[in-house]
Amino acid sequence: MNNRFIIAFVVLVVYLAIIMVGAKLEVGDGTMPQGEMISRRISTSLVIGVVFLFAVVGIFGWRRDSGLKPVRSAKSLWILWFPALLILAFFVVSLLLGLPPLQAFIFVGINTLIVGISEELAFRGIFFSAARSAMRPWPAIAITSAIFGAVHVLNGITTGNWPGATTQAIAAAMSGVLFIAILIRTGSLVPAMIVHWLWD
């Protein structure tokens, strides 16, 4: 393993600690459904986590290598047609079922935007880029997606819903492959961040 991969792994662990410890502090002694957590206020731990990641990228000079650059070409965005279709379908269903109150909707939008940016930067921008430099492409894709999925089981700590967290982990591992495909095809992390945000 090269030094960059080790540094990226440590950064990922620190980021996850910030998110998990912060979420537990925000919830207190009990548990809280995820939807309630993100609809009440802007999460301090999410803000600290995303600031930490951007600081790491700046300190190590990983901006372009982590995918924080424009898309390769407009044609490369065709990979987004299927996720866009699914997101549109979910949005239509949400409209039919009824949107939450405006304040909750705004908090959900802000918190999920921060999640989309920070998780893409942590997993695909920092960790996957380092894994690609340390191993062949398919193992790098597999390990990044597996870890991305596995950490979602930790949501059971704050929600108390372990079966739900396990289901979320499986879905996250699969979507992790999609987000890597978007990064590879477009050459930019930005489209994956946007899809991740809207998906959440």
Coordinates of N, CA and C in Angstrom, one line a residue:
M1 N 0.8 -1.2 0.0 CA 0.0 0.0 0.0 C 0.9 1.3 0.0
N2 N 0.4 2.3 -0.7 CA 1.2 3.5 -0.8 C 0.7 4.4 0.3
N3 N 1.5 5.5 0.6 CA 1.2 6.4 1.7 C -0.1 7.1 1.5
R4 N -0.4 7.4 0.2 CA -1.7 8.2 0.0 C -2.9 7.3 0.3
F5 N -2.8 6.1 0.1 CA -4.0 5.2 0.4 C -4.1 5.1 2.0
I6 N -3.0 5.1 2.7 CA -3.1 5.0 4.1 C -3.6 6.4 4.7
I7 N -3.1 7.5 4.1 CA -3.6 8.8 4.6 C -5.1 8.9 4.3
A8 N -5.5 8.5 3.1 CA -7.0 8.5 2.7 C -7.8 7.7 3.6
F9 N -7.3 6.5 4.0 CA -8.1 5.7 4.9 C -8.2 6.3 6.3
V10 N -7.1 6.9 6.8 CA -7.2 7.7 8.1 C -8.2 8.8 8.0
V11 N -8.1 9.6 6.9 CA -9.1 10.7 6.7 C -10.5 10.2 6.7
L12 N -10.8 9.1 6.1 CA -12.1 8.5 6.0 C -12.6 8.1 7.4
V13 N -11.7 7.5 8.2 CA -12.0 7.1 9.6 C -12.3 8.4 10.4
V14 N -11.5 9.4 10.3 CA -11.7 10.6 11.1 C -13.0 11.3 10.7
Y15 N -13.3 11.4 9.4 CA -14.6 11.9 8.9 C -15.7 11.2 9.5
L16 N -15.7 9.8 9.4 CA -16.8 9.0 9.9 C -17.0 9.2 11.4
A17 N -15.9 9.4 12.2 CA -15.9 9.6 13.6 C -16.6 11.0 13.9
I18 N -16.3 12.0 13.1 CA -16.9 13.3 13.3 C -18.4 13.2 13.1
I19 N -18.8 12.5 12.0 CA -20.2 12.4 11.7 C -21.0 11.6 12.8
M20 N -20.4 10.4 13.1 CA -21.1 9.5 14.1 C -21.1 10.1 15.5
V21 N -20.0 10.6 16.0 CA -20.0 11.2 17.3 C -20.9 12.4 17.4
G22 N -20.8 13.2 16.3 CA -21.6 14.4 16.3 C -23.1 14.1 16.2
A23 N -23.5 13.1 15.5 CA -24.9 12.7 15.4 C -25.4 12.1 16.7
K24 N -24.5 11.3 17.4 CA -24.9 10.8 18.7 C -25.1 11.9 19.7
L25 N -24.2 12.9 19.7 CA -24.4 14.1 20.6 C -25.6 14.8 20.3
E26 N -26.0 15.0 19.0 CA -27.2 15.7 18.6 C -28.5 14.9 19.0
V27 N -28.4 13.6 19.0 CA -29.6 12.8 19.4 C -29.7 12.7 20.9
G28 N -28.5 12.6 21.6 CA -28.5 12.4 23.0 C -28.5 11.0 23.4
D29 N -29.1 10.6 24.5 CA -29.1 9.3 25.0 C -30.0 8.3 24.2
G30 N -31.0 8.8 23.6 CA -31.9 7.9 22.9 C -31.6 7.7 21.5
T31 N -32.6 7.4 20.7 CA -32.4 7.3 19.3 C -33.5 8.1 18.6
M32 N -33.3 8.4 17.3 CA -34.2 9.2 16.5 C -34.2 8.8 15.1
P33 N -35.4 8.7 14.5 CA -35.4 8.3 13.1 C -34.6 9.3 12.2
Q34 N -34.0 8.8 11.2 CA -33.2 9.6 10.3 C -33.9 10.8 9.7
G35 N -35.1 10.6 9.3 CA -35.9 11.7 8.7 C -36.2 12.8 9.7
E36 N -36.4 12.5 11.0 CA -36.6 13.5 12.0 C -35.3 14.2 12.3
M37 N -34.2 13.5 12.3 CA -32.9 14.1 12.6 C -32.5 15.2 11.6
I38 N -32.8 14.9 10.3 CA -32.4 15.9 9.2 C -33.4 16.9 8.9
S39 N -34.6 16.8 9.5 CA -35.6 17.8 9.2 C -35.8 18.8 10.3
R40 N -35.1 18.7 11.4 CA -35.3 19.7 12.5 C -34.4 20.9 12.5
R41 N -33.1 20.7 12.1 CA -32.1 21.7 12.0 C -31.0 21.3 11.2
I42 N -30.1 22.2 10.8 CA -28.9 21.9 10.1 C -27.9 21.2 11.0
S43 N -27.5 20.0 10.6 CA -26.6 19.2 11.4 C -25.2 19.8 11.6
T44 N -24.8 20.1 12.8 CA -23.5 20.6 13.0 C -22.4 19.6 12.6
S45 N -22.6 18.4 12.9 CA -21.6 17.4 12.6 C -21.4 17.2 11.1
L46 N -22.4 17.4 10.3 CA -22.3 17.3 8.9 C -21.5 18.5 8.4
V47 N -21.7 19.7 8.9 CA -21.0 20.9 8.5 C -19.5 20.7 8.9
I48 N -19.2 20.3 10.1 CA -17.8 20.1 10.5 C -17.2 19.0 9.6
G49 N -17.9 17.9 9.3 CA -17.4 16.9 8.5 C -17.0 17.4 7.1
V50 N -17.8 18.2 6.4 CA -17.5 18.7 5.1 C -16.4 19.7 5.1
V51 N -16.4 20.5 6.1 CA -15.2 21.5 6.3 C -13.9 20.7 6.4
F52 N -13.9 19.7 7.3 CA -12.7 18.9 7.5 C -12.3 18.3 6.1
L53 N -13.2 17.7 5.3 CA -12.8 17.1 4.1 C -12.2 18.1 3.1
F54 N -12.8 19.3 3.0 CA -12.3 20.3 2.1 C -10.9 20.8 2.6
A55 N -10.7 20.9 3.9 CA -9.4 21.2 4.4 C -8.4 20.2 4.1
V56 N -8.7 18.9 4.2 CA -7.8 17.9 3.8 C -7.4 18.0 2.3
V57 N -8.4 18.1 1.5 CA -8.1 18.3 0.0 C -7.2 19.4 -0.2
G58 N -7.4 20.6 0.4 CA -6.6 21.7 0.3 C -5.2 21.5 0.8
I59 N -5.0 20.9 2.0 CA -3.7 20.7 2.6 C -2.9 19.8 1.7
F60 N -3.5 18.7 1.2 CA -2.7 17.7 0.4 C -2.7 18.0 -1.1
G61 N -3.4 19.1 -1.5 CA -3.4 19.4 -2.9 C -4.1 18.4 -3.8
W62 N -5.2 17.9 -3.3 CA -5.9 16.8 -4.0 C -7.1 17.3 -4.8
R63 N -7.2 18.6 -5.0 CA -8.4 19.2 -5.6 C -8.8 18.5 -6.9
R64 N -7.9 18.6 -7.9 CA -8.2 18.1 -9.2 C -8.2 16.5 -9.2
D65 N -7.3 15.9 -8.5 CA -7.2 14.5 -8.4 C -8.4 13.9 -7.7
S66 N -9.1 14.6 -6.9 CA -10.3 14.1 -6.2 C -11.5 14.3 -7.0
G67 N -11.4 14.9 -8.2 CA -12.6 15.0 -9.1 C -13.3 16.4 -8.9
L68 N -12.7 17.3 -8.2 CA -13.3 18.6 -8.0 C -12.8 19.5 -9.2
K69 N -13.4 19.2 -10.4 CA -13.1 19.9 -11.6 C -14.3 19.8 -12.5
P70 N -14.3 20.5 -13.6 CA -15.5 20.5 -14.5 C -15.6 19.1 -15.2
V71 N -16.8 18.8 -15.7 CA -17.0 17.5 -16.4 C -16.2 17.5 -17.7
R72 N -15.9 16.3 -18.1 CA -15.0 16.1 -19.3 C -15.7 16.6 -20.5
S73 N -17.0 16.3 -20.7 CA -17.7 16.8 -21.8 C -19.2 16.7 -21.5
A74 N -20.0 17.5 -22.3 CA -21.5 17.4 -22.1 C -22.0 16.1 -22.4
K75 N -21.4 15.4 -23.4 CA -21.8 14.1 -23.8 C -21.6 13.1 -22.7
S76 N -20.6 13.3 -21.8 CA -20.4 12.3 -20.7 C -21.6 12.3 -19.7
L77 N -22.4 13.4 -19.8 CA -23.5 13.5 -18.8 C -24.7 12.5 -19.1
W78 N -24.6 11.9 -20.3 CA -25.6 11.0 -20.7 C -25.8 9.8 -19.7
I79 N -24.7 9.6 -18.9 CA -24.8 8.5 -17.9 C -25.8 8.8 -16.8
L80 N -26.2 10.1 -16.8 CA -27.2 10.5 -15.7 C -28.6 10.2 -16.1
W81 N -28.9 9.7 -17.3 CA -30.3 9.6 -17.7 C -31.1 8.7 -16.8
F82 N -30.6 7.6 -16.4 CA -31.3 6.6 -15.5 C -31.5 7.1 -14.1
P83 N -30.4 7.6 -13.4 CA -30.6 8.2 -12.1 C -31.6 9.4 -12.1
A84 N -31.5 10.2 -13.2 CA -32.4 11.3 -13.3 C -33.9 10.9 -13.4
L85 N -34.1 9.8 -14.1 CA -35.5 9.3 -14.3 C -36.0 8.7 -13.0
L86 N -35.2 8.0 -12.2 CA -35.6 7.5 -10.9 C -35.9 8.7 -9.9
I87 N -35.0 9.7 -9.9 CA -35.2 10.8 -9.0 C -36.5 11.5 -9.3
L88 N -36.7 11.7 -10.6 CA -38.0 12.3 -11.1 C -39.2 11.5 -10.6
A89 N -39.1 10.2 -10.7 CA -40.2 9.4 -10.3 C -40.5 9.5 -8.8
F90 N -39.4 9.5 -8.0 CA -39.5 9.7 -6.5 C -40.1 11.0 -6.2
F91 N -39.7 12.0 -6.9 CA -40.2 13.4 -6.7 C -41.7 13.5 -7.0
V92 N -42.1 12.8 -8.0 CA -43.6 12.8 -8.4 C -44.4 12.1 -7.3
V93 N -43.8 11.0 -6.8 CA -44.5 10.2 -5.7 C -44.6 11.1 -4.5
S94 N -43.5 11.8 -4.2 CA -43.5 12.7 -3.0 C -44.6 13.8 -3.2
L95 N -44.7 14.4 -4.3 CA -45.7 15.4 -4.6 C -47.1 14.8 -4.4
L96 N -47.3 13.6 -4.8 CA -48.6 12.9 -4.7 C -48.9 12.6 -3.2
L97 N -47.9 12.2 -2.5 CA -48.1 11.8 -1.1 C -48.1 13.1 -0.2
G98 N -47.6 14.2 -0.6 CA -47.5 15.4 0.2 C -46.1 15.7 0.7
L99 N -45.7 16.8 0.4 CA -44.3 17.3 0.9 C -44.4 17.7 2.4
P100 N -43.3 17.6 3.1 CA -43.4 18.0 4.5 C -43.5 19.5 4.6
P101 N -43.7 20.1 5.8 CA -43.8 21.5 6.0 C -42.5 22.2 5.4
L102 N -42.7 23.5 5.0 CA -41.6 24.2 4.3 C -40.3 24.2 5.1
Q103 N -40.3 24.5 6.4 CA -39.1 24.5 7.2 C -38.4 23.2 7.2
A104 N -39.2 22.1 7.4 CA -38.6 20.7 7.4 C -38.0 20.4 6.0
F105 N -38.7 20.8 5.0 CA -38.2 20.6 3.6 C -36.9 21.3 3.3
I106 N -36.8 22.5 3.9 CA -35.5 23.3 3.7 C -34.4 22.6 4.5
F107 N -34.6 22.2 5.7 CA -33.6 21.5 6.5 C -33.2 20.2 5.8
V108 N -34.1 19.5 5.3 CA -33.8 18.2 4.6 C -33.0 18.5 3.4
G109 N -33.4 19.5 2.6 CA -32.6 19.9 1.4 C -31.2 20.3 1.8
I110 N -31.0 21.1 2.8 CA -29.6 21.5 3.2 C -28.8 20.4 3.7
N111 N -29.4 19.6 4.6 CA -28.6 18.5 5.2 C -28.3 17.4 4.2
T112 N -29.2 17.1 3.3 CA -28.9 16.1 2.3 C -27.9 16.6 1.2
L113 N -27.9 17.9 1.0 CA -26.9 18.5 0.1 C -25.5 18.3 0.7
I114 N -25.4 18.6 2.0 CA -24.1 18.5 2.7 C -23.7 17.0 2.7
V115 N -24.6 16.1 2.9 CA -24.3 14.6 2.9 C -23.8 14.3 1.5
G116 N -24.5 14.7 0.4 CA -24.1 14.4 -0.9 C -22.7 14.9 -1.2
I117 N -22.4 16.1 -0.9 CA -21.1 16.7 -1.1 C -20.0 15.9 -0.3
S118 N -20.3 15.8 1.0 CA -19.2 15.2 1.9 C -19.0 13.7 1.6
E119 N -20.1 12.9 1.4 CA -19.9 11.5 1.2 C -19.2 11.3 -0.1
E120 N -19.5 12.0 -1.1 CA -18.9 11.8 -2.4 C -17.4 12.3 -2.3
L121 N -17.1 13.3 -1.6 CA -15.7 13.8 -1.5 C -15.0 12.8 -0.7
A122 N -15.5 12.3 0.4 CA -14.8 11.3 1.3 C -14.6 10.0 0.6
F123 N -15.6 9.4 0.0 CA -15.5 8.1 -0.5 C -15.0 8.0 -2.0
R124 N -15.6 8.8 -2.9 CA -15.2 8.7 -4.3 C -14.0 9.7 -4.5
G125 N -14.0 10.9 -4.0 CA -13.0 11.8 -4.2 C -11.7 11.5 -3.6
I126 N -11.7 11.3 -2.3 CA -10.5 11.0 -1.5 C -10.1 9.5 -1.5
F127 N -11.0 8.7 -1.0 CA -10.7 7.3 -0.8 C -10.5 6.5 -2.1
F128 N -11.5 6.6 -3.0 CA -11.4 5.9 -4.3 C -10.2 6.4 -5.1
S129 N -9.9 7.7 -5.1 CA -8.8 8.2 -5.9 C -7.5 7.6 -5.3
A130 N -7.4 7.4 -4.0 CA -6.2 6.8 -3.4 C -6.2 5.3 -3.7
A131 N -7.3 4.7 -3.6 CA -7.4 3.2 -3.9 C -7.0 2.9 -5.3
R132 N -7.4 3.8 -6.2 CA -7.0 3.6 -7.7 C -5.5 3.7 -7.9
S133 N -4.8 4.6 -7.0 CA -3.4 4.7 -7.1 C -2.6 3.5 -6.5
A134 N -3.4 2.8 -5.7 CA -2.7 1.7 -4.9 C -3.0 0.3 -5.5
M135 N -4.1 0.2 -6.3 CA -4.5 -1.1 -6.8 C -5.2 -1.0 -8.2
R136 N -5.5 -2.1 -8.7 CA -6.2 -2.2 -10.0 C -7.6 -1.6 -9.9
P137 N -8.2 -1.1 -11.0 CA -9.5 -0.5 -10.9 C -10.6 -1.3 -10.3
W138 N -10.8 -2.5 -10.6 CA -12.0 -3.3 -10.1 C -11.9 -3.5 -8.6
P139 N -10.7 -3.9 -8.1 CA -10.6 -4.0 -6.6 C -10.8 -2.6 -5.9
A140 N -10.3 -1.5 -6.5 CA -10.6 -0.2 -5.9 C -12.1 0.1 -5.9
I141 N -12.8 -0.2 -7.0 CA -14.2 0.0 -7.0 C -14.9 -0.8 -6.0
A142 N -14.5 -2.1 -5.9 CA -15.2 -3.0 -4.9 C -14.9 -2.6 -3.5
I143 N -13.7 -2.3 -3.1 CA -13.4 -1.9 -1.7 C -14.1 -0.6 -1.3
T144 N -14.1 0.3 -2.2 CA -14.7 1.6 -1.9 C -16.2 1.5 -1.8
S145 N -16.9 0.7 -2.6 CA -18.3 0.5 -2.6 C -18.7 -0.3 -1.4
A146 N -17.9 -1.3 -1.0 CA -18.2 -2.2 0.1 C -18.1 -1.4 1.4
I147 N -17.0 -0.6 1.5 CA -16.9 0.3 2.8 C -18.0 1.3 2.8
F148 N -18.3 1.9 1.7 CA -19.4 2.9 1.7 C -20.7 2.3 2.1
G149 N -21.0 1.1 1.7 CA -22.2 0.4 2.1 C -22.1 0.0 3.6
A150 N -21.0 -0.6 4.0 CA -20.9 -1.0 5.4 C -21.0 0.1 6.4
V151 N -20.5 1.2 6.2 CA -20.6 2.3 7.2 C -22.0 2.7 7.4
H152 N -22.9 2.5 6.5 CA -24.3 2.9 6.6 C -25.0 2.0 7.7
V153 N -24.4 0.9 8.0 CA -25.0 0.1 9.1 C -24.9 0.9 10.4
L154 N -23.9 1.7 10.5 CA -23.7 2.5 11.7 C -24.8 3.5 12.0
N155 N -25.7 3.7 11.0 CA -26.9 4.6 11.3 C -27.8 3.9 12.3
G156 N -27.6 2.6 12.5 CA -28.4 2.0 13.5 C -28.1 2.5 14.9
I157 N -26.9 3.0 15.1 CA -26.6 3.6 16.5 C -27.5 4.7 16.8
T158 N -27.7 5.6 15.9 CA -28.5 6.8 16.2 C -30.0 6.6 15.9
T159 N -30.3 5.7 15.0 CA -31.8 5.5 14.7 C -32.4 4.4 15.5
G160 N -31.6 3.5 16.0 CA -32.1 2.3 16.7 C -32.8 1.3 15.8
N161 N -32.8 1.6 14.5 CA -33.4 0.7 13.5 C -32.3 -0.1 12.7
W162 N -31.9 -1.2 13.3 CA -30.8 -2.0 12.7 C -31.2 -2.7 11.4
P163 N -32.4 -3.2 11.3 CA -32.8 -3.8 10.0 C -32.8 -2.7 8.9
G164 N -33.4 -1.6 9.2 CA -33.4 -0.5 8.3 C -32.0 0.0 7.9
A165 N -31.1 0.0 8.9 CA -29.7 0.4 8.6 C -29.0 -0.6 7.7
T166 N -29.3 -1.9 7.9 CA -28.7 -2.9 7.1 C -29.2 -2.9 5.7
T167 N -30.5 -2.6 5.5 CA -31.1 -2.5 4.2 C -30.4 -1.3 3.5
Q168 N -30.3 -0.2 4.2 CA -29.7 1.1 3.7 C -28.2 0.8 3.3
A169 N -27.5 -0.1 4.1 CA -26.1 -0.4 3.7 C -26.0 -1.1 2.4
I170 N -26.9 -2.1 2.2 CA -26.9 -2.8 0.9 C -27.2 -1.9 -0.2
A171 N -28.2 -1.0 -0.1 CA -28.5 -0.1 -1.2 C -27.4 0.9 -1.4
A172 N -26.7 1.3 -0.3 CA -25.6 2.3 -0.4 C -24.4 1.6 -1.2
A173 N -24.1 0.4 -0.9 CA -23.1 -0.3 -1.6 C -23.3 -0.4 -3.1
M174 N -24.6 -0.6 -3.5 CA -24.9 -0.7 -4.9 C -24.9 0.7 -5.5
S175 N -25.4 1.7 -4.8 CA -25.3 3.1 -5.4 C -23.9 3.6 -5.4
G176 N -23.1 3.1 -4.5 CA -21.6 3.5 -4.5 C -21.0 3.1 -5.9
V177 N -21.4 2.0 -6.4 CA -20.9 1.6 -7.8 C -21.3 2.6 -8.8
L178 N -22.6 3.0 -8.7 CA -23.2 4.0 -9.7 C -22.4 5.3 -9.6
F179 N -22.1 5.8 -8.4 CA -21.5 7.0 -8.2 C -20.0 7.0 -8.7
I180 N -19.4 5.8 -8.6 CA -18.0 5.7 -9.2 C -18.1 5.7 -10.7
A181 N -19.1 5.1 -11.2 CA -19.3 5.1 -12.7 C -19.5 6.5 -13.2
I182 N -20.3 7.3 -12.5 CA -20.5 8.7 -12.9 C -19.2 9.5 -12.8
L183 N -18.4 9.2 -11.8 CA -17.1 9.9 -11.6 C -16.2 9.5 -12.8
I184 N -16.1 8.3 -13.1 CA -15.2 7.8 -14.1 C -15.7 8.3 -15.5
R185 N -17.0 8.2 -15.8 CA -17.5 8.7 -17.1 C -17.3 10.2 -17.3
T186 N -17.7 11.0 -16.3 CA -17.7 12.4 -16.5 C -16.4 13.1 -16.1
G187 N -15.5 12.3 -15.4 CA -14.2 12.9 -15.0 C -14.4 13.9 -13.8
S188 N -15.6 14.1 -13.3 CA -15.8 15.1 -12.3 C -16.7 14.5 -11.2
L189 N -16.4 14.9 -9.9 CA -17.2 14.5 -8.8 C -18.5 15.2 -8.7
V190 N -18.6 16.4 -9.3 CA -19.8 17.2 -9.1 C -21.1 16.6 -9.5
P191 N -21.2 15.9 -10.7 CA -22.4 15.2 -11.1 C -22.8 14.2 -10.0
A192 N -21.9 13.4 -9.5 CA -22.2 12.4 -8.5 C -22.7 13.1 -7.2
M193 N -22.1 14.2 -6.9 CA -22.6 14.9 -5.7 C -24.0 15.4 -5.8
I194 N -24.4 15.9 -7.0 CA -25.7 16.3 -7.3 C -26.7 15.2 -7.3
V195 N -26.3 14.1 -7.9 CA -27.2 12.9 -8.0 C -27.4 12.3 -6.6
H196 N -26.3 12.3 -5.8 CA -26.3 11.8 -4.4 C -27.3 12.6 -3.6
W197 N -27.2 13.9 -3.7 CA -28.0 14.9 -3.0 C -29.5 14.6 -3.3
L198 N -29.8 14.6 -4.6 CA -31.2 14.5 -5.0 C -31.7 13.1 -4.6
W199 N -30.9 12.1 -4.7 CA -31.3 10.7 -4.4 C -31.7 10.7 -2.9
D200 N -30.8 11.3 -2.0 CA -31.1 11.3 -0.6 C -32.4 12.1 -0.3

